[in-house]
Short mmCIF file of C-alpha atoms in Angstrom, two decimals:
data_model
loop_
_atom_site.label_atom_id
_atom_site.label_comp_id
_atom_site.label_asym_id
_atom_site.label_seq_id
_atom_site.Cartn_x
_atom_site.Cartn_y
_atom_site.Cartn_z
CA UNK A 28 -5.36 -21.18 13.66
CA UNK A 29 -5.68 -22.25 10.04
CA UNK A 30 -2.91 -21.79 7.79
CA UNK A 31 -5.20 -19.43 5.46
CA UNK A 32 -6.54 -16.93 8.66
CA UNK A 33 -2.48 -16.88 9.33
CA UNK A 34 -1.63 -15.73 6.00
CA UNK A 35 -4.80 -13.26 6.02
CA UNK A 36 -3.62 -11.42 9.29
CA UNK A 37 0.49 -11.58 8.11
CA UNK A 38 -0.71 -9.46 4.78
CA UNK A 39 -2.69 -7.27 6.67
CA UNK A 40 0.15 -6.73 8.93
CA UNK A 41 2.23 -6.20 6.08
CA UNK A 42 -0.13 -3.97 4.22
CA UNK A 43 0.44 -1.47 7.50
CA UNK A 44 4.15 -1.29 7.32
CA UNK A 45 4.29 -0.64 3.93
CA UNK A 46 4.14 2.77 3.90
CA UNK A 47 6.23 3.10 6.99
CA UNK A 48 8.92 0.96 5.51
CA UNK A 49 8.88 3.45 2.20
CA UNK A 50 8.86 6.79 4.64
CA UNK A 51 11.99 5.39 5.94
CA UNK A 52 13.88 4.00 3.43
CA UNK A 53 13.75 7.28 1.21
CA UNK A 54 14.14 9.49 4.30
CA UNK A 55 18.04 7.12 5.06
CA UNK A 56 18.47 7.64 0.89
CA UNK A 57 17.83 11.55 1.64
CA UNK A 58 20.44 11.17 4.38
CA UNK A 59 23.15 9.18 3.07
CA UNK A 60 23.31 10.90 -0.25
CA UNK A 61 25.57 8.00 -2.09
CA UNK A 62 24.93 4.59 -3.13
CA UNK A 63 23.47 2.56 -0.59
CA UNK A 64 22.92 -1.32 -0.67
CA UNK A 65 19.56 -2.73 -0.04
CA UNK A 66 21.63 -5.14 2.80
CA UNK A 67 22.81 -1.55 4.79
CA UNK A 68 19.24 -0.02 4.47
CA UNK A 69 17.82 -3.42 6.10
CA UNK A 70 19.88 -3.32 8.80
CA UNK A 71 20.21 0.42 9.72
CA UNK A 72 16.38 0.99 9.45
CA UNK A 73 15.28 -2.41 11.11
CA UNK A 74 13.29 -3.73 7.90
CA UNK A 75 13.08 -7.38 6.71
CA UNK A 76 14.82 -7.76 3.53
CA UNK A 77 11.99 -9.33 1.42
CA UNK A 78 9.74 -6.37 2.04
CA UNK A 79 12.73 -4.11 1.47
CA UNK A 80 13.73 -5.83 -2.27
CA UNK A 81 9.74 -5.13 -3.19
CA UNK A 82 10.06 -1.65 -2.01
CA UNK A 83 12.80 -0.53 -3.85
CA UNK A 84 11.33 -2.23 -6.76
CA UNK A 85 8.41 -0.13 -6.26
CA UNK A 86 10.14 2.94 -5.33
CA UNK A 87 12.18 2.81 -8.72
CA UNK A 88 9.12 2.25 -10.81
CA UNK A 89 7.79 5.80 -9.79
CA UNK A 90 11.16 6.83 -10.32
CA UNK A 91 12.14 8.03 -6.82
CA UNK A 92 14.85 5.87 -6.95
CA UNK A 93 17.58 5.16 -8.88
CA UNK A 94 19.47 1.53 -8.74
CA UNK A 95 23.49 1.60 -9.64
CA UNK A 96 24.58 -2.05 -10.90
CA UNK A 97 27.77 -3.77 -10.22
CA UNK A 98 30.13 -4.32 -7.72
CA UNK A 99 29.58 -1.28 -5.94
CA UNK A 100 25.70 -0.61 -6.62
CA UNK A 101 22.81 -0.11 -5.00
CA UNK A 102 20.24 2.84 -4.50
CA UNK A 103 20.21 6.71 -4.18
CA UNK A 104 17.12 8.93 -4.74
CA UNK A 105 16.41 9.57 -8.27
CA UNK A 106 15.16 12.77 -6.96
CA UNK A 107 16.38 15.53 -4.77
CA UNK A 108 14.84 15.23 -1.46
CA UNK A 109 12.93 18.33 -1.42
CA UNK A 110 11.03 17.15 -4.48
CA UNK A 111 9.42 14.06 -2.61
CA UNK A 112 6.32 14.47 -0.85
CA UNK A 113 4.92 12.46 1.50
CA UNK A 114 1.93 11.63 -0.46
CA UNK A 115 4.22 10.43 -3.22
CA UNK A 116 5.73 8.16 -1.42
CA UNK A 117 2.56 6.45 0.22
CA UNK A 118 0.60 6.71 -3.19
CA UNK A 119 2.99 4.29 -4.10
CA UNK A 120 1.71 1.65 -1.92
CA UNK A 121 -1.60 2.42 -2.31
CA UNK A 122 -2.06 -0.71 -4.81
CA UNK A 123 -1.18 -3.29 -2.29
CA UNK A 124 -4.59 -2.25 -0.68
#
């Protein structure tokens, strides 16, 4: 398979799990209600690291979440659970389409 058709099918992949990946990550934020590193979230809810840095990114651009720097950062909701819908959450990845 070329190396182009490979890359094709691996974003459209990708483009899927998006907004499963978000779902997830804000519903173990909702959960854990303190600061939570990007490393625990990747290995509690089973998703790859790279697509977990982006997501956060994204998610704390529409200001669902918050990052905490230094030694003991990471992320917590920037919003209290009940004020995150669904559709705000996969709106977010709507641009990746």
């Amino acid at each position: 398979m070329h190396k182009d058709e490979l890359n094709r099918r691996f974003k459209a992949c990708s483009l899927k799990l998006l907004p499963i990946y978000a779902i997830r990550t804000v519903l173990y934020l909702a959960t854990k209600k303190e600061v939570t590193t990007s490393g625990e979230i990747s290995q509690i809810m089973g998703i790859p690291q790279k697509y977990l840095i982006k997501l956060l990114g994204e998610l704390r651009q529409h200001k669902l979440v918050r990052v905490h720097m230094g030694v003991k950062g990471g992320y917590t909701l920037n919003k209290s659970p009940q004020d995150i819908s669904l559709l705000d959450i996969v709106e977010i990845n709507r641009k990746y389409k």
